[in-house]
mmCIF file of C-alpha atoms in Angstrom:
data_model
loop_
_atom_site.group_PDB
_atom_site.id
_atom_site.type_symbol
_atom_site.label_atom_id
_atom_site.label_comp_id
_atom_site.label_asym_id
_atom_site.label_seq_id
_atom_site.Cartn_x
_atom_site.Cartn_y
_atom_site.Cartn_z
ATOM 1 C CA UNK A 28 -17.851 5.560 -47.187
ATOM 2 C CA UNK A 29 -18.425 8.139 -44.399
ATOM 3 C CA UNK A 30 -15.224 9.735 -43.239
ATOM 4 C CA UNK A 31 -14.116 9.346 -39.613
ATOM 5 C CA UNK A 32 -13.944 12.307 -37.246
ATOM 6 C CA UNK A 33 -10.268 13.190 -37.624
ATOM 7 C CA UNK A 34 -10.128 15.854 -34.930
ATOM 8 C CA UNK A 35 -11.856 13.877 -32.193
ATOM 9 C CA UNK A 36 -10.117 14.667 -28.914
ATOM 10 C CA UNK A 37 -9.023 11.384 -27.244
ATOM 11 C CA UNK A 38 -9.973 12.821 -23.853
ATOM 12 C CA UNK A 39 -13.503 13.637 -25.081
ATOM 13 C CA UNK A 40 -13.807 10.095 -26.445
ATOM 14 C CA UNK A 41 -12.675 8.751 -23.083
ATOM 15 C CA UNK A 42 -15.429 10.845 -21.467
ATOM 16 C CA UNK A 43 -17.940 9.402 -23.930
ATOM 17 C CA UNK A 44 -16.921 5.881 -22.922
ATOM 18 C CA UNK A 45 -17.431 6.802 -19.272
ATOM 19 C CA UNK A 46 -20.914 8.165 -20.012
ATOM 20 C CA UNK A 47 -21.836 5.034 -21.954
ATOM 21 C CA UNK A 48 -20.639 2.796 -19.110
ATOM 22 C CA UNK A 49 -22.602 4.792 -16.549
ATOM 23 C CA UNK A 50 -25.761 4.647 -18.674
ATOM 24 C CA UNK A 51 -25.768 0.884 -19.123
ATOM 25 C CA UNK A 52 -26.623 -1.766 -16.537
ATOM 26 C CA UNK A 53 -23.945 -4.136 -17.828
ATOM 27 C CA UNK A 54 -20.180 -4.073 -18.308
ATOM 28 C CA UNK A 55 -18.730 -3.546 -21.789
ATOM 29 C CA UNK A 56 -16.166 -6.314 -21.715
ATOM 30 C CA UNK A 57 -17.479 -9.144 -23.928
ATOM 31 C CA UNK A 58 -19.016 -9.636 -27.380
ATOM 32 C CA UNK A 59 -22.325 -10.330 -25.690
ATOM 33 C CA UNK A 60 -22.367 -6.986 -23.875
ATOM 34 C CA UNK A 61 -21.437 -5.075 -27.048
ATOM 35 C CA UNK A 62 -24.370 -6.833 -28.737
ATOM 36 C CA UNK A 63 -26.580 -5.659 -25.872
ATOM 37 C CA UNK A 64 -25.365 -2.085 -26.397
ATOM 38 C CA UNK A 65 -26.120 -2.391 -30.105
ATOM 39 C CA UNK A 66 -29.679 -3.458 -29.222
ATOM 40 C CA UNK A 67 -30.113 -0.485 -26.865
ATOM 41 C CA UNK A 68 -28.972 1.917 -29.607
ATOM 42 C CA UNK A 69 -31.400 0.337 -32.054
ATOM 43 C CA UNK A 70 -34.271 0.675 -29.562
ATOM 44 C CA UNK A 71 -33.468 4.366 -28.946
ATOM 45 C CA UNK A 72 -32.610 5.480 -32.482
ATOM 46 C CA UNK A 73 -33.862 2.840 -34.938
ATOM 47 C CA UNK A 74 -30.336 2.613 -36.361
ATOM 48 C CA UNK A 75 -27.968 -0.347 -36.212
ATOM 49 C CA UNK A 76 -24.361 -0.082 -35.065
ATOM 50 C CA UNK A 77 -22.411 -3.304 -35.297
ATOM 51 C CA UNK A 78 -20.564 -5.033 -32.481
ATOM 52 C CA UNK A 79 -17.215 -4.281 -34.161
ATOM 53 C CA UNK A 80 -18.026 -0.588 -34.643
ATOM 54 C CA UNK A 81 -18.938 -0.170 -30.990
ATOM 55 C CA UNK A 82 -15.854 -2.032 -29.883
ATOM 56 C CA UNK A 83 -13.651 0.310 -31.930
ATOM 57 C CA UNK A 84 -15.264 3.335 -30.290
ATOM 58 C CA UNK A 85 -15.115 1.978 -26.743
ATOM 59 C CA UNK A 86 -11.582 0.657 -27.168
ATOM 60 C CA UNK A 87 -10.455 3.822 -28.915
ATOM 61 C CA UNK A 88 -6.951 4.217 -30.269
ATOM 62 C CA UNK A 89 -5.354 6.918 -32.388
ATOM 63 C CA UNK A 90 -5.569 4.817 -35.571
ATOM 64 C CA UNK A 91 -9.345 4.419 -35.478
ATOM 65 C CA UNK A 92 -11.651 7.379 -36.142
ATOM 66 C CA UNK A 93 -15.381 6.807 -35.610
ATOM 67 C CA UNK A 94 -17.730 8.598 -37.972
ATOM 68 C CA UNK A 95 -19.830 11.519 -36.758
ATOM 69 C CA UNK A 96 -22.937 9.470 -37.517
ATOM 70 C CA UNK A 97 -21.727 6.732 -35.182
ATOM 71 C CA UNK A 98 -20.935 9.235 -32.468
ATOM 72 C CA UNK A 99 -24.285 10.981 -32.943
ATOM 73 C CA UNK A 100 -26.179 7.710 -32.458
ATOM 74 C CA UNK A 101 -24.248 6.840 -29.311
ATOM 75 C CA UNK A 102 -24.752 10.328 -27.863
ATOM 76 C CA UNK A 103 -28.498 10.288 -28.615
ATOM 77 C CA UNK A 104 -28.759 6.902 -26.877
ATOM 78 C CA UNK A 105 -27.316 8.299 -23.640
ATOM 79 C CA UNK A 106 -29.404 11.471 -23.612
ATOM 80 C CA UNK A 107 -27.652 14.098 -25.752
ATOM 81 C CA UNK A 108 -28.943 15.736 -28.963
ATOM 82 C CA UNK A 109 -25.868 14.636 -30.927
ATOM 83 C CA UNK A 110 -22.073 14.491 -30.819
ATOM 84 C CA UNK A 111 -21.702 18.287 -30.927
ATOM 85 C CA UNK A 112 -24.087 18.655 -27.987
ATOM 86 C CA UNK A 113 -22.032 16.128 -26.037
ATOM 87 C CA UNK A 114 -18.765 17.987 -26.812
ATOM 88 C CA UNK A 115 -20.201 21.340 -25.785
ATOM 89 C CA UNK A 116 -21.547 20.082 -22.470
ATOM 90 C CA UNK A 117 -18.455 18.087 -21.619
ATOM 91 C CA UNK A 118 -16.101 20.981 -22.373
ATOM 92 C CA UNK A 119 -18.143 23.257 -20.126
ATOM 93 C CA UNK A 120 -17.184 21.114 -17.155
ATOM 94 C CA UNK A 121 -14.167 22.530 -15.303
ATOM 95 C CA UNK A 122 -12.495 19.122 -14.980
ATOM 96 C CA UNK A 123 -13.288 15.444 -15.526
ATOM 97 C CA UNK A 124 -15.177 13.665 -12.771
ATOM 98 C CA UNK A 125 -12.918 11.152 -11.041
ATOM 99 C CA UNK A 126 -15.888 8.934 -10.202
ATOM 100 C CA UNK A 127 -16.655 8.704 -13.922
ATOM 101 C CA UNK A 128 -13.145 7.472 -14.630
ATOM 102 C CA UNK A 129 -13.416 4.912 -11.833
ATOM 103 C CA UNK A 130 -16.583 3.621 -13.478
ATOM 104 C CA UNK A 131 -14.854 3.492 -16.861
ATOM 105 C CA UNK A 132 -11.881 1.476 -15.633
ATOM 106 C CA UNK A 133 -14.145 -0.893 -13.712
ATOM 107 C CA UNK A 134 -16.117 -1.599 -16.877
ATOM 108 C CA UNK A 135 -13.393 -1.493 -19.523
ATOM 109 C CA UNK A 136 -10.271 -2.610 -17.680
ATOM 110 C CA UNK A 137 -6.844 -1.014 -17.381
ATOM 111 C CA UNK A 138 -6.524 -0.152 -21.078
ATOM 112 C CA UNK A 139 -3.413 0.884 -22.965
ATOM 113 C CA UNK A 140 -0.667 1.568 -20.359
ATOM 114 C CA UNK A 141 0.547 4.777 -22.025
ATOM 115 C CA UNK A 142 -2.907 6.313 -22.396
ATOM 116 C CA UNK A 143 -3.989 5.155 -18.943
ATOM 117 C CA UNK A 144 -0.930 6.709 -17.352
ATOM 118 C CA UNK A 145 -1.619 10.015 -19.126
ATOM 119 C CA UNK A 146 -5.162 10.010 -17.739
ATOM 120 C CA UNK A 147 -4.038 9.103 -14.219
ATOM 121 C CA UNK A 148 -1.333 11.764 -14.088
ATOM 122 C CA UNK A 149 -3.973 14.481 -14.538
ATOM 123 C CA UNK A 150 -5.462 13.432 -11.193
ATOM 124 C CA UNK A 151 -2.312 13.016 -9.111
ATOM 125 C CA UNK A 152 -3.171 15.947 -6.819
ATOM 126 C CA UNK A 153 -6.783 14.805 -6.377
ATOM 127 C CA UNK A 154 -7.504 13.727 -2.757
ATOM 128 C CA UNK A 155 -9.049 10.473 -4.032
ATOM 129 C CA UNK A 156 -6.302 9.681 -6.524
ATOM 130 C CA UNK A 157 -5.429 6.363 -4.877
ATOM 131 C CA UNK A 158 -9.033 5.198 -5.151
ATOM 132 C CA UNK A 159 -8.720 5.625 -8.909
ATOM 133 C CA UNK A 160 -5.251 4.047 -9.049
ATOM 134 C CA UNK A 161 -6.518 1.086 -7.024
ATOM 135 C CA UNK A 162 -9.281 0.334 -9.537
ATOM 136 C CA UNK A 163 -6.804 0.477 -12.438
ATOM 137 C CA UNK A 164 -4.225 -1.623 -10.570
ATOM 138 C CA UNK A 165 -6.732 -4.343 -9.699
ATOM 139 C CA UNK A 166 -7.903 -4.403 -13.341
ATOM 140 C CA UNK A 167 -4.265 -4.688 -14.454
ATOM 141 C CA UNK A 168 -3.733 -7.599 -12.049
ATOM 142 C CA UNK A 169 -6.811 -9.386 -13.422
ATOM 143 C CA UNK A 170 -5.567 -8.815 -16.988
ATOM 144 C CA UNK A 171 -1.924 -9.631 -16.107
ATOM 145 C CA UNK A 172 -0.978 -6.245 -17.554
ATOM 146 C CA UNK A 173 2.685 -6.278 -16.523
ATOM 147 C CA UNK A 174 3.540 -3.169 -18.519
ATOM 148 C CA UNK A 175 1.214 -1.082 -16.369
ATOM 149 C CA UNK A 176 2.058 -2.857 -13.099
ATOM 150 C CA UNK A 177 5.780 -2.170 -13.522
ATOM 151 C CA UNK A 178 5.016 1.559 -13.993
ATOM 152 C CA UNK A 179 2.809 2.080 -10.930
ATOM 153 C CA UNK A 180 5.560 3.614 -8.799
ATOM 154 C CA UNK A 181 6.607 5.936 -11.642
ATOM 155 C CA UNK A 182 3.261 7.758 -11.479
ATOM 156 C CA UNK A 183 4.557 11.326 -11.376
ATOM 157 C CA UNK A 184 4.609 12.760 -7.876
ATOM 158 C CA UNK A 185 1.695 10.747 -6.465
ATOM 159 C CA UNK A 186 3.928 8.921 -3.983
ATOM 160 C CA UNK A 187 5.596 12.141 -2.855
ATOM 161 C CA UNK A 188 2.468 14.062 -1.766
ATOM 162 C CA UNK A 189 2.329 14.068 2.039
ATOM 163 C CA UNK A 190 -1.468 14.348 2.152
ATOM 164 C CA UNK A 191 -1.653 11.036 0.258
ATOM 165 C CA UNK A 192 0.180 9.078 2.978
ATOM 166 C CA UNK A 193 -2.740 7.139 4.504
ATOM 167 C CA UNK A 194 -4.553 6.389 1.196
ATOM 168 C CA UNK A 195 -1.167 5.350 -0.203
ATOM 169 C CA UNK A 196 -0.553 2.888 2.646
ATOM 170 C CA UNK A 197 -3.866 1.151 2.083
ATOM 171 C CA UNK A 198 -3.431 1.214 -1.687
ATOM 172 C CA UNK A 199 -0.119 -0.619 -1.275
ATOM 173 C CA UNK A 200 -1.704 -3.113 1.154
ATOM 174 C CA UNK A 201 -4.321 -4.025 -1.436
ATOM 175 C CA UNK A 202 -1.821 -4.036 -4.317
ATOM 176 C CA UNK A 203 0.458 -6.489 -2.489
ATOM 177 C CA UNK A 204 -2.456 -8.750 -1.539
ATOM 178 C CA UNK A 205 -3.691 -8.772 -5.141
ATOM 179 C CA UNK A 206 -0.249 -9.484 -6.591
ATOM 180 C CA UNK A 207 0.413 -12.306 -4.133
ATOM 181 C CA UNK A 208 -3.004 -13.929 -4.549
ATOM 182 C CA UNK A 209 -2.665 -13.811 -8.340
ATOM 183 C CA UNK A 210 0.883 -15.196 -8.266
ATOM 184 C CA UNK A 211 2.255 -12.162 -10.119
ATOM 185 C CA UNK A 212 4.574 -10.762 -7.460
ATOM 186 C CA UNK A 213 7.640 -12.899 -8.351
ATOM 187 C CA UNK A 214 7.678 -11.376 -11.823
ATOM 188 C CA UNK A 215 7.699 -7.831 -10.380
ATOM 189 C CA UNK A 216 10.426 -8.312 -7.744
ATOM 190 C CA UNK A 217 13.231 -6.942 -9.908
ATOM 191 C CA UNK A 218 11.199 -3.929 -11.041
ATOM 192 C CA UNK A 219 10.008 -2.949 -7.565
ATOM 193 C CA UNK A 220 13.259 -3.715 -5.757
ATOM 194 C CA UNK A 221 15.165 -1.354 -8.038
ATOM 195 C CA UNK A 222 12.583 1.464 -8.202
ATOM 196 C CA UNK A 223 13.285 4.387 -5.778
ATOM 197 C CA UNK A 224 9.600 5.051 -5.058
ATOM 198 C CA UNK A 225 8.893 1.354 -4.528
ATOM 199 C CA UNK A 226 11.961 1.131 -2.289
ATOM 200 C CA UNK A 227 10.658 3.959 -0.105
ATOM 201 C CA UNK A 228 6.974 3.033 0.060
ATOM 202 C CA UNK A 229 6.665 -0.691 -0.667
ATOM 203 C CA UNK A 230 9.865 -1.972 0.960
ATOM 204 C CA UNK A 231 10.917 0.507 3.667
ATOM 205 C CA UNK A 232 7.462 1.650 4.827
ATOM 206 C CA UNK A 233 5.491 -1.519 4.069
ATOM 207 C CA UNK A 234 7.665 -3.879 6.105
ATOM 208 C CA UNK A 235 5.970 -7.228 5.569
ATOM 209 C CA UNK A 236 7.328 -9.182 8.516
ATOM 210 C CA UNK A 237 4.856 -11.990 7.877
ATOM 211 C CA UNK A 238 6.633 -12.788 4.605
ATOM 212 C CA UNK A 239 10.307 -12.528 5.546
ATOM 213 C CA UNK A 240 10.792 -16.035 4.119
ATOM 214 C CA UNK A 241 8.758 -15.343 0.974
ATOM 215 C CA UNK A 242 8.294 -12.570 -1.552
ATOM 216 C CA UNK A 243 9.437 -9.849 0.866
ATOM 217 C CA UNK A 244 12.765 -11.583 1.462
ATOM 218 C CA UNK A 245 13.304 -11.651 -2.304
ATOM 219 C CA UNK A 246 12.354 -7.959 -2.543
ATOM 220 C CA UNK A 247 14.902 -7.123 0.140
ATOM 221 C CA UNK A 248 17.690 -8.864 -1.787
ATOM 222 C CA UNK A 249 17.035 -6.800 -4.918
ATOM 223 C CA UNK A 250 16.604 -3.655 -2.802
ATOM 224 C CA UNK A 251 20.006 -4.325 -1.228
ATOM 225 C CA UNK A 252 21.629 -4.525 -4.661
ATOM 226 C CA UNK A 253 20.361 -1.098 -5.682
ATOM 227 C CA UNK A 254 20.216 0.968 -2.479
ATOM 228 C CA UNK A 255 23.351 1.088 -0.348
ATOM 229 C CA UNK A 256 23.071 4.291 1.663
ATOM 230 C CA UNK A 257 24.039 3.886 5.348
ATOM 231 C CA UNK A 258 20.380 4.043 6.426
ATOM 232 C CA UNK A 259 19.360 1.503 3.764
ATOM 233 C CA UNK A 260 22.128 -0.833 4.917
ATOM 234 C CA UNK A 261 20.986 -0.532 8.541
ATOM 235 C CA UNK A 262 17.392 -1.246 7.536
ATOM 236 C CA UNK A 263 18.447 -4.290 5.505
ATOM 237 C CA UNK A 264 20.771 -5.674 8.192
ATOM 238 C CA UNK A 265 18.070 -5.357 10.878
ATOM 239 C CA UNK A 266 15.555 -7.251 8.749
ATOM 240 C CA UNK A 267 18.136 -9.929 7.933
ATOM 241 C CA UNK A 268 18.846 -10.312 11.656
ATOM 242 C CA UNK A 269 15.125 -10.758 12.315
ATOM 243 C CA UNK A 270 14.905 -13.284 9.479
ATOM 244 C CA UNK A 271 17.815 -15.202 11.019
ATOM 245 C CA UNK A 272 16.411 -15.428 14.542
ATOM 246 C CA UNK A 273 12.920 -16.320 13.296
ATOM 247 C CA UNK A 274 14.312 -19.167 11.222
ATOM 248 C CA UNK A 275 17.033 -20.233 13.686
ATOM 249 C CA UNK A 276 19.804 -19.301 11.257
ATOM 250 C CA UNK A 277 23.278 -17.915 11.989
ATOM 251 C CA UNK A 278 22.913 -14.305 13.110
ATOM 252 C CA UNK A 279 26.471 -13.247 14.015
ATOM 253 C CA UNK A 280 27.189 -11.664 10.642
ATOM 254 C CA UNK A 281 24.169 -9.369 10.961
ATOM 255 C CA UNK A 282 24.867 -8.592 14.612
ATOM 256 C CA UNK A 283 28.418 -7.483 13.753
ATOM 257 C CA UNK A 284 27.199 -5.228 10.964
ATOM 258 C CA UNK A 285 24.574 -3.668 13.226
ATOM 259 C CA UNK A 286 27.146 -3.083 15.966
ATOM 260 C CA UNK A 287 29.480 -1.416 13.481
ATOM 261 C CA UNK A 288 26.860 1.134 12.462
ATOM 262 C CA UNK A 289 27.707 4.599 13.755
ATOM 263 C CA UNK A 290 25.219 5.634 16.417
ATOM 264 C CA UNK A 291 25.918 9.291 15.655
ATOM 265 C CA UNK A 292 24.659 9.021 12.093
ATOM 266 C CA UNK A 293 21.136 10.526 11.692
ATOM 267 C CA UNK A 294 18.621 7.923 10.514
ATOM 268 C CA UNK A 295 14.851 7.475 10.589
ATOM 269 C CA UNK A 296 13.528 6.668 14.073
ATOM 270 C CA UNK A 297 12.132 3.227 13.146
ATOM 271 C CA UNK A 298 15.349 1.604 11.814
ATOM 272 C CA UNK A 299 17.197 3.283 14.687
ATOM 273 C CA UNK A 300 14.675 1.792 17.124
ATOM 274 C CA UNK A 301 15.148 -1.633 15.535
ATOM 275 C CA UNK A 302 18.927 -1.263 15.869
ATOM 276 C CA UNK A 303 18.698 -0.352 19.563
ATOM 277 C CA UNK A 304 16.349 -3.268 20.271
ATOM 278 C CA UNK A 305 18.741 -5.700 18.563
ATOM 279 C CA UNK A 306 21.675 -4.295 20.542
ATOM 280 C CA UNK A 307 19.645 -4.887 23.724
ATOM 281 C CA UNK A 308 18.932 -8.462 22.662
ATOM 282 C CA UNK A 309 22.629 -9.088 22.034
ATOM 283 C CA UNK A 310 23.968 -7.310 25.142
ATOM 284 C CA UNK A 311 24.335 -10.621 27.068
ATOM 285 C CA UNK A 312 22.460 -9.180 30.052
ATOM 286 C CA UNK A 313 25.330 -6.817 30.762
ATOM 287 C CA UNK A 314 23.723 -4.100 32.889
ATOM 288 C CA UNK A 315 26.271 -1.464 31.845
ATOM 289 C CA UNK A 316 25.696 -2.177 28.168
ATOM 290 C CA UNK A 317 21.910 -2.288 28.528
ATOM 291 C CA UNK A 318 21.859 0.966 30.514
ATOM 292 C CA UNK A 319 23.926 2.670 27.831
ATOM 293 C CA UNK A 320 21.632 1.392 25.047
ATOM 294 C CA UNK A 321 18.535 2.371 26.998
ATOM 295 C CA UNK A 322 19.920 5.879 27.550
ATOM 296 C CA UNK A 323 20.309 6.144 23.768
ATOM 297 C CA UNK A 324 16.703 4.983 23.404
ATOM 298 C CA UNK A 325 15.583 7.722 25.800
ATOM 299 C CA UNK A 326 17.532 10.271 23.746
ATOM 300 C CA UNK A 327 15.869 8.998 20.562
ATOM 301 C CA UNK A 328 12.373 9.243 22.054
ATOM 302 C CA UNK A 329 12.992 12.745 23.389
ATOM 303 C CA UNK A 330 12.781 14.215 19.891
ATOM 304 C CA UNK A 331 9.692 12.238 18.772
ATOM 305 C CA UNK A 332 6.007 13.088 19.037
ATOM 306 C CA UNK A 333 3.612 10.713 20.816
ATOM 307 C CA UNK A 334 2.653 8.719 17.718
ATOM 308 C CA UNK A 335 6.272 8.382 16.589
ATOM 309 C CA UNK A 336 7.189 7.125 20.059
ATOM 310 C CA UNK A 337 4.398 4.538 19.959
ATOM 311 C CA UNK A 338 5.308 3.352 16.454
ATOM 312 C CA UNK A 339 9.010 3.059 17.314
ATOM 313 C CA UNK A 340 8.297 1.339 20.638
ATOM 314 C CA UNK A 341 6.013 -1.145 18.886
ATOM 315 C CA UNK A 342 8.797 -2.352 16.599
ATOM 316 C CA UNK A 343 11.217 -2.489 19.513
ATOM 317 C CA UNK A 344 9.026 -4.495 21.914
ATOM 318 C CA UNK A 345 8.021 -6.922 19.141
ATOM 319 C CA UNK A 346 11.709 -7.760 18.742
ATOM 320 C CA UNK A 347 12.296 -7.942 22.505
ATOM 321 C CA UNK A 348 9.309 -10.267 22.834
ATOM 322 C CA UNK A 349 11.134 -12.878 20.709
ATOM 323 C CA UNK A 350 13.412 -13.629 23.671
ATOM 324 C CA UNK A 351 10.943 -12.500 26.347
ATOM 325 C CA UNK A 352 13.211 -9.693 27.522
ATOM 326 C CA UNK A 353 10.645 -8.724 30.130
ATOM 327 C CA UNK A 354 12.575 -6.012 31.949
ATOM 328 C CA UNK A 355 13.564 -4.344 28.690
ATOM 329 C CA UNK A 356 9.987 -4.454 27.415
ATOM 330 C CA UNK A 357 8.898 -2.772 30.659
ATOM 331 C CA UNK A 358 11.530 -0.052 30.333
ATOM 332 C CA UNK A 359 10.668 0.765 26.722
ATOM 333 C CA UNK A 360 6.943 0.900 27.495
ATOM 334 C CA UNK A 361 7.637 3.134 30.508
ATOM 335 C CA UNK A 362 8.869 5.934 28.212
ATOM 336 C CA UNK A 363 6.081 5.323 25.669
ATOM 337 C CA UNK A 364 2.874 7.411 26.039
ATOM 338 C CA UNK A 365 -0.318 5.474 26.759
ATOM 339 C CA UNK A 366 -2.993 7.437 24.896
ATOM 340 C CA UNK A 367 -6.516 6.631 23.696
ATOM 341 C CA UNK A 368 -6.116 8.089 20.227
ATOM 342 C CA UNK A 369 -9.743 9.197 19.990
ATOM 343 C CA UNK A 370 -8.731 12.076 17.728
ATOM 344 C CA UNK A 371 -6.284 10.060 15.582
ATOM 345 C CA UNK A 372 -6.519 8.599 12.086
ATOM 346 C CA UNK A 373 -6.857 4.897 11.340
ATOM 347 C CA UNK A 374 -3.121 4.295 10.869
ATOM 348 C CA UNK A 375 -2.255 5.856 14.224
ATOM 349 C CA UNK A 376 -5.149 4.051 15.927
ATOM 350 C CA UNK A 377 -3.756 0.771 14.622
ATOM 351 C CA UNK A 378 -0.370 1.389 16.255
ATOM 352 C CA UNK A 379 -2.018 2.492 19.506
ATOM 353 C CA UNK A 380 -4.117 -0.679 19.460
ATOM 354 C CA UNK A 381 -1.252 -3.067 18.717
ATOM 355 C CA UNK A 382 0.967 -1.868 21.529
ATOM 356 C CA UNK A 383 -1.835 -2.618 24.034
ATOM 357 C CA UNK A 384 -0.958 -6.283 23.612
ATOM 358 C CA UNK A 385 2.572 -5.741 24.942
ATOM 359 C CA UNK A 386 1.313 -3.486 27.733
ATOM 360 C CA UNK A 387 -0.936 -6.369 28.771
ATOM 361 C CA UNK A 388 2.079 -8.700 28.823
ATOM 362 C CA UNK A 389 4.097 -6.173 30.839
ATOM 363 C CA UNK A 390 1.308 -5.837 33.425
ATOM 364 C CA UNK A 391 1.067 -9.638 33.668
ATOM 365 C CA UNK A 392 4.789 -10.098 34.317
ATOM 366 C CA UNK A 393 4.622 -7.432 37.030
ATOM 367 C CA UNK A 394 1.784 -9.268 38.752
ATOM 368 C CA UNK A 395 -0.910 -6.758 37.796
ATOM 369 C CA UNK A 396 -3.315 -9.379 36.444
ATOM 370 C CA UNK A 397 -6.379 -7.107 36.488
ATOM 371 C CA UNK A 398 -4.705 -4.397 34.412
ATOM 372 C CA UNK A 399 -3.309 -7.073 32.109
ATOM 373 C CA UNK A 400 -6.805 -8.404 31.408
ATOM 374 C CA UNK A 401 -8.191 -4.894 30.845
ATOM 375 C CA UNK A 402 -5.452 -4.114 28.313
ATOM 376 C CA UNK A 403 -5.967 -7.420 26.532
ATOM 377 C CA UNK A 404 -9.730 -6.827 26.369
ATOM 378 C CA UNK A 405 -9.064 -3.368 24.915
ATOM 379 C CA UNK A 406 -6.912 -4.896 22.151
ATOM 380 C CA UNK A 407 -8.897 -5.173 18.914
ATOM 381 C CA UNK A 408 -7.730 -7.925 16.483
ATOM 382 C CA UNK A 409 -9.465 -6.054 13.652
ATOM 383 C CA UNK A 410 -7.089 -3.114 14.116
ATOM 384 C CA UNK A 411 -3.887 -4.933 13.209
ATOM 385 C CA UNK A 412 -1.654 -4.020 10.283
ATOM 386 C CA UNK A 413 -1.907 -6.535 7.451
ATOM 387 C CA UNK A 414 1.845 -6.900 7.071
ATOM 388 C CA UNK A 415 2.484 -7.908 10.709
ATOM 389 C CA UNK A 416 -0.847 -9.649 11.358
ATOM 390 C CA UNK A 417 0.585 -13.139 11.920
ATOM 391 C CA UNK A 418 3.311 -11.820 14.221
ATOM 392 C CA UNK A 419 0.909 -9.795 16.317
ATOM 393 C CA UNK A 420 -1.735 -12.529 16.531
ATOM 394 C CA UNK A 421 0.860 -15.157 17.501
ATOM 395 C CA UNK A 422 1.943 -12.881 20.353
ATOM 396 C CA UNK A 423 -1.734 -12.303 21.190
ATOM 397 C CA UNK A 424 -2.243 -16.053 21.624
ATOM 398 C CA UNK A 425 0.814 -16.256 23.902
ATOM 399 C CA UNK A 426 -0.461 -13.466 26.170
ATOM 400 C CA UNK A 427 -4.040 -14.823 26.095
ATOM 401 C CA UNK A 428 -2.823 -18.272 27.158
ATOM 402 C CA UNK A 429 -0.774 -16.789 30.017
ATOM 403 C CA UNK A 430 -3.831 -14.977 31.364
ATOM 404 C CA UNK A 431 -6.149 -17.945 30.780
ATOM 405 C CA UNK A 432 -3.917 -20.215 32.843
ATOM 406 C CA UNK A 433 -3.947 -17.921 35.847
#
């Protein structure tokens, strides 16, 4: 019996699988498609490789060593002289082609979690890393590969690279949608709620206000068990307050905790903005209290750039809109820059777009109906963050109805 190639580099075999996938017009994921590949090899070489042999090669593991004859036939089929020719040409490439790996994972699925993670970690600094991770994650969702899905946020330093911020945001959007649509999210709550990277990027940055009574509420409870820094407590208490007022539940407990938070403690501008908005809502229309809180808001905005001001103001006016605190909405928007964002990225453009809705409302309440209509017409429903879509569009309908009835 021919002896298997004992020194076959797993990475080279992975590259061979990619080349095979790219050369075929069908996916290698069923017995039928492996039979088709066997037929193609026979047509090109006159030799027969069985379905099981091809499956062992394309689903390679360290305990299975294909023979050189098998590898030669596969390489000849896809345009090389033999296995040695394939090795030489592949090794001459400076690094693997990320697009090839994307093709491989699309055709073959997420694979063995350990091997897949090793492959992915080689590309962490690649500018298109999250495109690759997305393909693997969606394959893992389709396969219900929980072992891989629980490890996503442990992927080396991928979630710590600043240049990855925007691709990361949209990767997480799609991951959450896929997990919710497949019904898998409940089984990952404990894993994600306790993972530091998931806490930072899935829970604190991806604030899914549309699901505060669903999976996101459950995530927050696990998050609260594991992360108890002052800033994390403020973030949690603000979201629990919002959950309470949206669902007409008792809010006093959360209000007291938010009031007890030290205003001198440095925290991120968004949870601090939420805190100030809640304090305004609960100030009982006391002008002295509101003036003091607004002065603190002005101090907060003084140290922010234009986009940070817009993002913080957006979360504040959304809260103030719950109780139609018109004067407070006006005052927050007055210290918020009104810019076009022509030179901004998609994430910043989305924030700039969303706040137009509340500017329209502010103009309307001040009697400037023409400006209100212009702002509402400039608002683009397509440019709305997925995780606050229902909130924003509900407010959009309120403002639209006000203008329509004039």
